[in-house]
Amino acid sequence: MFEGGLVEKVYYQNEKNKIIYDRIKNNSFKLLKILKDDNRSKVLLIEIDGQKLVYKTPIEKNTKVWQRILSIFRGSESKREYKNYIKILEVGFRGPKPLLYCEYKKYGITLDSFLVMEYLDGEVARLSDLDLVASELRKIHRKGYLHGDSQLSNFMIKNSKVYLIDVKLLKNIYLKPGEEYEFIYLEESCHQDIDVYDKTNWSYKIAKSLNLYLHWLGRVKKKIRRKDR
């Protein structure tokens, strides 16, 4: 229990990870680099006893009222991301190994949280890695999943192997159009046409129609918001 009835909940798998948690709690670590720091999240590269780690706080989802309410039922974003990375490894994909997550709750509502995982010493995928990325995306689809955020920057390359980052790994209930939509999203993130998937079949046409509609809807919403200002 903390001041104001704030409850801390921390999960780690072994004693070594508990030591990491204690060091972070006591600010006893070396900050190597700020990887990201904006209104959505803070991501730090830190070092503890010679081990490089990534510390991530989902600021936006920790502070939005609706996300806090949802956390009563599904836990924090840090908890969900921790479990998702475990799932990635369990079903046979590569990704950073999650070590621990911590939540700060009041009346069951998550007010703050963070995740710690091993640092993946790779490079963000580039256009030259597109064939590797497309092959990995097809592998995800063959196993009955969708990536969930299939832009090029959410794949990392290390020793010619593909690692998944910022992935939702959702069960594919949308069948072939869902797979095609992920390739369309990948193509948009490349900012140029790509030829690693078939654009002539019916499922592509369905997915592309949905994609165009969502872009149109987004533009309409922006116009409405500008008028309301």
PDB file of C-alpha atoms in Angstrom:
ATOM      1  CA  MET A   1       0.000   0.000   0.000  1.00  0.00           C
ATOM      2  CA  PHE A   2       1.170   3.475  -0.870  1.00  0.00           C
ATOM      3  CA  GLU A   3      -0.044   6.922   0.037  1.00  0.00           C
ATOM      4  CA  GLY A   4      -3.615   7.560  -1.092  1.00  0.00           C
ATOM      5  CA  GLY A   5      -4.508   3.867  -1.311  1.00  0.00           C
ATOM      6  CA  LEU A   6      -2.317   3.214  -4.353  1.00  0.00           C
ATOM      7  CA  VAL A   7      -1.543  -0.494  -4.718  1.00  0.00           C
ATOM      8  CA  GLU A   8       1.556  -1.740  -6.492  1.00  0.00           C
ATOM      9  CA  LYS A   9       1.357  -5.017  -8.402  1.00  0.00           C
ATOM     10  CA  VAL A  10       4.540  -6.396  -9.931  1.00  0.00           C
ATOM     11  CA  TYR A  11       5.035  -9.654 -11.852  1.00  0.00           C
ATOM     12  CA  TYR A  12       8.353 -11.323 -12.632  1.00  0.00           C
ATOM     13  CA  GLN A  13       9.286 -14.940 -13.312  1.00  0.00           C
ATOM     14  CA  ASN A  14      12.425 -15.412 -11.248  1.00  0.00           C
ATOM     15  CA  GLU A  15      14.689 -13.926  -8.585  1.00  0.00           C
ATOM     16  CA  LYS A  16      17.006 -12.353 -11.153  1.00  0.00           C
ATOM     17  CA  ASN A  17      14.131 -10.322 -12.548  1.00  0.00           C
ATOM     18  CA  LYS A  18      13.124  -9.296  -9.022  1.00  0.00           C
ATOM     19  CA  ILE A  19      16.596  -7.815  -8.607  1.00  0.00           C
ATOM     20  CA  ILE A  20      16.072  -5.862 -11.832  1.00  0.00           C
ATOM     21  CA  TYR A  21      12.765  -4.562 -10.475  1.00  0.00           C
ATOM     22  CA  ASP A  22      14.390  -3.501  -7.184  1.00  0.00           C
ATOM     23  CA  ARG A  23      17.160  -1.673  -9.028  1.00  0.00           C
ATOM     24  CA  ILE A  24      14.661   0.198 -11.194  1.00  0.00           C
ATOM     25  CA  LYS A  25      12.479   1.081  -8.221  1.00  0.00           C
ATOM     26  CA  ASN A  26      15.511   2.520  -6.449  1.00  0.00           C
ATOM     27  CA  ASN A  27      16.719   4.321  -9.593  1.00  0.00           C
ATOM     28  CA  SER A  28      19.882   2.251  -9.405  1.00  0.00           C
ATOM     29  CA  PHE A  29      20.556   1.809 -13.107  1.00  0.00           C
ATOM     30  CA  LYS A  30      22.484   3.488 -15.908  1.00  0.00           C
ATOM     31  CA  LEU A  31      20.512   5.397 -18.520  1.00  0.00           C
ATOM     32  CA  LEU A  32      22.123   4.732 -21.898  1.00  0.00           C
ATOM     33  CA  LYS A  33      19.663   6.373 -24.255  1.00  0.00           C
ATOM     34  CA  ILE A  34      16.155   7.797 -24.505  1.00  0.00           C
ATOM     35  CA  LEU A  35      14.662   5.809 -27.377  1.00  0.00           C
ATOM     36  CA  LYS A  36      11.305   7.593 -27.323  1.00  0.00           C
ATOM     37  CA  ASP A  37       9.657  10.241 -25.176  1.00  0.00           C
ATOM     38  CA  ASP A  38       6.369  11.748 -26.335  1.00  0.00           C
ATOM     39  CA  ASN A  39       2.733  11.924 -25.268  1.00  0.00           C
ATOM     40  CA  ARG A  40       2.182   8.294 -26.247  1.00  0.00           C
ATOM     41  CA  SER A  41       5.043   6.519 -24.479  1.00  0.00           C
ATOM     42  CA  LYS A  42       8.451   6.764 -22.871  1.00  0.00           C
ATOM     43  CA  VAL A  43      11.014   4.148 -23.877  1.00  0.00           C
ATOM     44  CA  LEU A  44      14.459   4.053 -22.273  1.00  0.00           C
ATOM     45  CA  LEU A  45      17.533   1.954 -22.955  1.00  0.00           C
ATOM     46  CA  ILE A  46      19.065   1.215 -19.562  1.00  0.00           C
ATOM     47  CA  GLU A  47      21.827  -0.971 -18.167  1.00  0.00           C
ATOM     48  CA  ILE A  48      21.859  -3.023 -14.960  1.00  0.00           C
ATOM     49  CA  ASP A  49      24.932  -5.084 -14.044  1.00  0.00           C
ATOM     50  CA  GLY A  50      26.139  -5.020 -17.638  1.00  0.00           C
ATOM     51  CA  GLN A  51      22.804  -6.130 -19.104  1.00  0.00           C
ATOM     52  CA  LYS A  52      21.037  -3.841 -21.556  1.00  0.00           C
ATOM     53  CA  LEU A  53      17.299  -3.555 -20.968  1.00  0.00           C
ATOM     54  CA  VAL A  54      14.367  -1.631 -22.405  1.00  0.00           C
ATOM     55  CA  TYR A  55      12.058   0.187 -19.978  1.00  0.00           C
ATOM     56  CA  LYS A  56       8.705   1.205 -21.464  1.00  0.00           C
ATOM     57  CA  THR A  57       5.876   3.277 -19.985  1.00  0.00           C
ATOM     58  CA  PRO A  58       2.667   3.606 -22.079  1.00  0.00           C
ATOM     59  CA  ILE A  59       1.920   7.199 -21.039  1.00  0.00           C
ATOM     60  CA  GLU A  60      -1.138   7.735 -23.230  1.00  0.00           C
ATOM     61  CA  LYS A  61      -2.924   4.551 -22.179  1.00  0.00           C
ATOM     62  CA  ASN A  62      -1.951   5.042 -18.540  1.00  0.00           C
ATOM     63  CA  THR A  63      -3.575   8.473 -18.455  1.00  0.00           C
ATOM     64  CA  LYS A  64      -6.628   8.350 -20.755  1.00  0.00           C
ATOM     65  CA  VAL A  65      -9.845   8.048 -18.725  1.00  0.00           C
ATOM     66  CA  TRP A  66     -11.436   5.394 -20.941  1.00  0.00           C
ATOM     67  CA  GLN A  67      -8.254   3.288 -20.960  1.00  0.00           C
ATOM     68  CA  ARG A  68      -8.131   3.493 -17.169  1.00  0.00           C
ATOM     69  CA  ILE A  69     -11.716   2.244 -16.932  1.00  0.00           C
ATOM     70  CA  LEU A  70     -10.965  -0.634 -19.312  1.00  0.00           C
ATOM     71  CA  SER A  71      -7.955  -1.575 -17.178  1.00  0.00           C
ATOM     72  CA  ILE A  72     -10.371  -2.758 -14.471  1.00  0.00           C
ATOM     73  CA  PHE A  73     -11.351  -5.638 -16.739  1.00  0.00           C
ATOM     74  CA  ARG A  74      -8.259  -6.334 -18.825  1.00  0.00           C
ATOM     75  CA  GLY A  75      -5.304  -4.966 -16.865  1.00  0.00           C
ATOM     76  CA  SER A  76      -2.801  -2.367 -17.967  1.00  0.00           C
ATOM     77  CA  GLU A  77      -1.240  -1.928 -21.391  1.00  0.00           C
ATOM     78  CA  SER A  78       2.072  -3.054 -19.847  1.00  0.00           C
ATOM     79  CA  LYS A  79       0.508  -6.300 -18.627  1.00  0.00           C
ATOM     80  CA  ARG A  80      -1.088  -7.010 -22.005  1.00  0.00           C
ATOM     81  CA  GLU A  81       2.143  -6.263 -23.856  1.00  0.00           C
ATOM     82  CA  TYR A  82       4.095  -8.519 -21.484  1.00  0.00           C
ATOM     83  CA  LYS A  83       1.701 -11.407 -22.116  1.00  0.00           C
ATOM     84  CA  ASN A  84       1.748 -10.733 -25.842  1.00  0.00           C
ATOM     85  CA  TYR A  85       5.538 -11.014 -26.033  1.00  0.00           C
ATOM     86  CA  ILE A  86       5.347 -14.279 -24.090  1.00  0.00           C
ATOM     87  CA  LYS A  87       2.806 -15.508 -26.641  1.00  0.00           C
ATOM     88  CA  ILE A  88       5.030 -14.472 -29.549  1.00  0.00           C
ATOM     89  CA  LEU A  89       7.827 -16.679 -28.241  1.00  0.00           C
ATOM     90  CA  GLU A  90       5.511 -19.572 -27.349  1.00  0.00           C
ATOM     91  CA  VAL A  91       4.004 -19.867 -30.836  1.00  0.00           C
ATOM     92  CA  GLY A  92       7.414 -19.914 -32.485  1.00  0.00           C
ATOM     93  CA  PHE A  93       8.192 -16.345 -33.533  1.00  0.00           C
ATOM     94  CA  ARG A  94      11.166 -14.216 -32.541  1.00  0.00           C
ATOM     95  CA  GLY A  95      10.881 -11.141 -30.374  1.00  0.00           C
ATOM     96  CA  PRO A  96      12.379  -9.426 -27.329  1.00  0.00           C
ATOM     97  CA  LYS A  97      12.091 -11.433 -24.123  1.00  0.00           C
ATOM     98  CA  PRO A  98       9.835  -9.714 -21.551  1.00  0.00           C
ATOM     99  CA  LEU A  99      11.194  -9.761 -17.997  1.00  0.00           C
ATOM    100  CA  LEU A 100       8.640  -8.019 -15.780  1.00  0.00           C
ATOM    101  CA  TYR A 101       5.779  -5.575 -15.614  1.00  0.00           C
ATOM    102  CA  CYS A 102       4.513  -3.360 -12.816  1.00  0.00           C
ATOM    103  CA  GLU A 103       1.103  -1.736 -12.277  1.00  0.00           C
ATOM    104  CA  TYR A 104      -0.010   0.950  -9.847  1.00  0.00           C
ATOM    105  CA  LYS A 105      -3.720   0.670  -9.114  1.00  0.00           C
ATOM    106  CA  LYS A 106      -6.359   2.478  -7.117  1.00  0.00           C
ATOM    107  CA  TYR A 107      -9.790   0.889  -6.647  1.00  0.00           C
ATOM    108  CA  GLY A 108      -8.837  -1.599  -9.369  1.00  0.00           C
ATOM    109  CA  ILE A 109      -8.026   1.148 -11.889  1.00  0.00           C
ATOM    110  CA  THR A 110      -4.507   1.255 -13.336  1.00  0.00           C
ATOM    111  CA  LEU A 111      -3.052   4.748 -12.929  1.00  0.00           C
ATOM    112  CA  ASP A 112       0.479   3.917 -14.047  1.00  0.00           C
ATOM    113  CA  SER A 113       2.458   0.939 -15.328  1.00  0.00           C
ATOM    114  CA  PHE A 114       5.719  -0.059 -16.969  1.00  0.00           C
ATOM    115  CA  LEU A 115       7.266  -3.000 -18.786  1.00  0.00           C
ATOM    116  CA  VAL A 116      10.880  -4.195 -18.841  1.00  0.00           C
ATOM    117  CA  MET A 117      12.290  -6.461 -21.529  1.00  0.00           C
ATOM    118  CA  GLU A 118      15.627  -7.561 -22.861  1.00  0.00           C
ATOM    119  CA  TYR A 119      17.232  -5.219 -25.375  1.00  0.00           C
ATOM    120  CA  LEU A 120      17.137  -6.551 -28.914  1.00  0.00           C
ATOM    121  CA  ASP A 121      20.376  -5.578 -30.631  1.00  0.00           C
ATOM    122  CA  GLY A 122      19.055  -5.458 -34.180  1.00  0.00           C
ATOM    123  CA  GLU A 123      18.155  -2.964 -36.887  1.00  0.00           C
ATOM    124  CA  VAL A 124      14.709  -1.709 -37.813  1.00  0.00           C
ATOM    125  CA  ALA A 125      13.674  -3.299 -41.115  1.00  0.00           C
ATOM    126  CA  ARG A 126      14.327  -1.283 -44.278  1.00  0.00           C
ATOM    127  CA  LEU A 127      13.068  -1.576 -47.846  1.00  0.00           C
ATOM    128  CA  SER A 128      16.013  -3.837 -48.622  1.00  0.00           C
ATOM    129  CA  ASP A 129      14.617  -6.286 -46.026  1.00  0.00           C
ATOM    130  CA  LEU A 130      11.142  -6.356 -47.581  1.00  0.00           C
ATOM    131  CA  ASP A 131      11.336  -9.955 -48.820  1.00  0.00           C
ATOM    132  CA  LEU A 132      12.292 -11.156 -45.325  1.00  0.00           C
ATOM    133  CA  VAL A 133       9.476  -9.137 -43.751  1.00  0.00           C
ATOM    134  CA  ALA A 134       6.894 -10.376 -46.272  1.00  0.00           C
ATOM    135  CA  SER A 135       7.956 -13.974 -45.641  1.00  0.00           C
ATOM    136  CA  GLU A 136       7.574 -13.496 -41.874  1.00  0.00           C
ATOM    137  CA  LEU A 137       4.161 -11.876 -42.323  1.00  0.00           C
ATOM    138  CA  ARG A 138       3.007 -14.873 -44.382  1.00  0.00           C
ATOM    139  CA  LYS A 139       4.285 -17.167 -41.639  1.00  0.00           C
ATOM    140  CA  ILE A 140       2.146 -15.270 -39.123  1.00  0.00           C
ATOM    141  CA  HIS A 141      -0.874 -15.655 -41.403  1.00  0.00           C
ATOM    142  CA  ARG A 142      -0.281 -19.386 -41.970  1.00  0.00           C
ATOM    143  CA  LYS A 143      -0.434 -19.916 -38.217  1.00  0.00           C
ATOM    144  CA  GLY A 144      -3.845 -18.238 -38.110  1.00  0.00           C
ATOM    145  CA  TYR A 145      -2.800 -14.852 -36.741  1.00  0.00           C
ATOM    146  CA  LEU A 146      -2.638 -11.233 -37.827  1.00  0.00           C
ATOM    147  CA  HIS A 147       0.295  -8.999 -36.923  1.00  0.00           C
ATOM    148  CA  GLY A 148      -2.033  -6.172 -35.903  1.00  0.00           C
ATOM    149  CA  ASP A 149       0.330  -3.313 -36.839  1.00  0.00           C
ATOM    150  CA  SER A 150       2.261  -4.515 -39.872  1.00  0.00           C
ATOM    151  CA  GLN A 151       4.182  -1.379 -40.787  1.00  0.00           C
ATOM    152  CA  LEU A 152       7.788  -1.918 -41.808  1.00  0.00           C
ATOM    153  CA  SER A 153       9.222  -0.298 -38.671  1.00  0.00           C
ATOM    154  CA  ASN A 154       7.548  -2.944 -36.486  1.00  0.00           C
ATOM    155  CA  PHE A 155       9.928  -5.624 -37.748  1.00  0.00           C
ATOM    156  CA  MET A 156      13.568  -5.849 -36.699  1.00  0.00           C
ATOM    157  CA  ILE A 157      16.395  -7.654 -38.453  1.00  0.00           C
ATOM    158  CA  LYS A 158      19.268  -9.372 -36.682  1.00  0.00           C
ATOM    159  CA  ASN A 159      21.630 -11.760 -38.472  1.00  0.00           C
ATOM    160  CA  SER A 160      19.133 -12.006 -41.370  1.00  0.00           C
ATOM    161  CA  LYS A 161      16.408 -13.152 -38.954  1.00  0.00           C
ATOM    162  CA  VAL A 162      13.151 -11.246 -38.442  1.00  0.00           C
ATOM    163  CA  TYR A 163      12.030 -10.241 -34.948  1.00  0.00           C
ATOM    164  CA  LEU A 164       8.562  -8.915 -34.118  1.00  0.00           C
ATOM    165  CA  ILE A 165       8.131  -5.700 -32.133  1.00  0.00           C
ATOM    166  CA  ASP A 166       4.985  -3.699 -31.330  1.00  0.00           C
ATOM    167  CA  VAL A 167       2.871  -6.612 -32.517  1.00  0.00           C
ATOM    168  CA  LYS A 168      -0.666  -7.488 -31.406  1.00  0.00           C
ATOM    169  CA  LEU A 169      -0.659 -11.098 -32.742  1.00  0.00           C
ATOM    170  CA  LEU A 170      -4.433 -11.340 -33.069  1.00  0.00           C
ATOM    171  CA  LYS A 171      -6.438 -14.395 -34.104  1.00  0.00           C
ATOM    172  CA  ASN A 172      -7.438 -13.885 -37.725  1.00  0.00           C
ATOM    173  CA  ILE A 173     -11.243 -13.775 -37.828  1.00  0.00           C
ATOM    174  CA  TYR A 174     -11.204 -11.826 -41.115  1.00  0.00           C
ATOM    175  CA  LEU A 175      -9.726 -14.648 -43.215  1.00  0.00           C
ATOM    176  CA  LYS A 176      -7.977 -13.742 -46.507  1.00  0.00           C
ATOM    177  CA  PRO A 177      -9.107 -10.079 -46.606  1.00  0.00           C
ATOM    178  CA  GLY A 178      -7.509  -9.628 -43.180  1.00  0.00           C
ATOM    179  CA  GLU A 179      -4.206 -10.958 -44.512  1.00  0.00           C
ATOM    180  CA  GLU A 180      -4.360  -8.723 -47.580  1.00  0.00           C
ATOM    181  CA  TYR A 181      -5.129  -5.684 -45.432  1.00  0.00           C
ATOM    182  CA  GLU A 182      -1.897  -6.261 -43.520  1.00  0.00           C
ATOM    183  CA  PHE A 183       0.087  -6.225 -46.762  1.00  0.00           C
ATOM    184  CA  ILE A 184      -1.693  -3.021 -47.812  1.00  0.00           C
ATOM    185  CA  TYR A 185      -0.724  -1.475 -44.464  1.00  0.00           C
ATOM    186  CA  LEU A 186       2.856  -2.688 -44.934  1.00  0.00           C
ATOM    187  CA  GLU A 187       2.906  -1.106 -48.401  1.00  0.00           C
ATOM    188  CA  GLU A 188       1.648   2.229 -47.067  1.00  0.00           C
ATOM    189  CA  SER A 189       4.454   2.279 -44.511  1.00  0.00           C
ATOM    190  CA  CYS A 190       6.986   1.852 -47.344  1.00  0.00           C
ATOM    191  CA  HIS A 191       5.679   4.990 -49.111  1.00  0.00           C
ATOM    192  CA  GLN A 192       5.952   3.263 -52.477  1.00  0.00           C
ATOM    193  CA  ASP A 193       4.403   0.380 -54.389  1.00  0.00           C
ATOM    194  CA  ILE A 194       5.687  -3.054 -53.437  1.00  0.00           C
ATOM    195  CA  ASP A 195       5.412  -6.289 -55.409  1.00  0.00           C
ATOM    196  CA  VAL A 196       5.584  -8.882 -52.636  1.00  0.00           C
ATOM    197  CA  TYR A 197       1.880  -9.770 -52.675  1.00  0.00           C
ATOM    198  CA  ASP A 198      -0.941 -10.422 -55.154  1.00  0.00           C
ATOM    199  CA  LYS A 199      -3.111  -7.393 -55.940  1.00  0.00           C
ATOM    200  CA  THR A 200      -5.436  -9.144 -58.404  1.00  0.00           C
ATOM    201  CA  ASN A 201      -7.476 -11.484 -56.199  1.00  0.00           C
ATOM    202  CA  TRP A 202     -10.910 -10.835 -54.676  1.00  0.00           C
ATOM    203  CA  SER A 203      -9.633 -10.661 -51.095  1.00  0.00           C
ATOM    204  CA  TYR A 204      -7.242  -7.837 -52.017  1.00  0.00           C
ATOM    205  CA  LYS A 205     -10.091  -5.897 -53.633  1.00  0.00           C
ATOM    206  CA  ILE A 206     -12.216  -6.238 -50.484  1.00  0.00           C
ATOM    207  CA  ALA A 207      -9.326  -5.182 -48.251  1.00  0.00           C
ATOM    208  CA  LYS A 208      -8.406  -2.256 -50.511  1.00  0.00           C
ATOM    209  CA  SER A 209     -12.015  -1.019 -50.544  1.00  0.00           C
ATOM    210  CA  LEU A 210     -12.054  -1.060 -46.744  1.00  0.00           C
ATOM    211  CA  ASN A 211      -8.696   0.712 -46.651  1.00  0.00           C
ATOM    212  CA  LEU A 212      -9.927   3.494 -48.947  1.00  0.00           C
ATOM    213  CA  TYR A 213     -13.115   3.870 -46.909  1.00  0.00           C
ATOM    214  CA  LEU A 214     -11.188   4.183 -43.641  1.00  0.00           C
ATOM    215  CA  HIS A 215      -8.902   6.824 -45.150  1.00  0.00           C
ATOM    216  CA  TRP A 216     -11.950   8.753 -46.369  1.00  0.00           C
ATOM    217  CA  LEU A 217     -13.592   8.457 -42.945  1.00  0.00           C
ATOM    218  CA  GLY A 218     -10.417   9.728 -41.294  1.00  0.00           C
ATOM    219  CA  ARG A 219     -10.372  12.802 -43.527  1.00  0.00           C
ATOM    220  CA  VAL A 220     -14.036  13.529 -42.746  1.00  0.00           C
ATOM    221  CA  LYS A 221     -13.393  13.302 -39.000  1.00  0.00           C
ATOM    222  CA  LYS A 222     -10.453  15.708 -39.296  1.00  0.00           C
ATOM    223  CA  LYS A 223     -12.630  18.251 -41.103  1.00  0.00           C
ATOM    224  CA  ILE A 224     -15.309  17.971 -38.414  1.00  0.00           C
ATOM    225  CA  ARG A 225     -12.751  18.460 -35.644  1.00  0.00           C
ATOM    226  CA  ARG A 226     -11.328  21.543 -37.382  1.00  0.00           C
ATOM    227  CA  LYS A 227     -14.817  23.061 -37.679  1.00  0.00           C
ATOM    228  CA  ASP A 228     -15.479  22.461 -33.975  1.00  0.00           C
ATOM    229  CA  ARG A 229     -12.396  24.430 -32.910  1.00  0.00           C
TER     230      ARG A 229
END
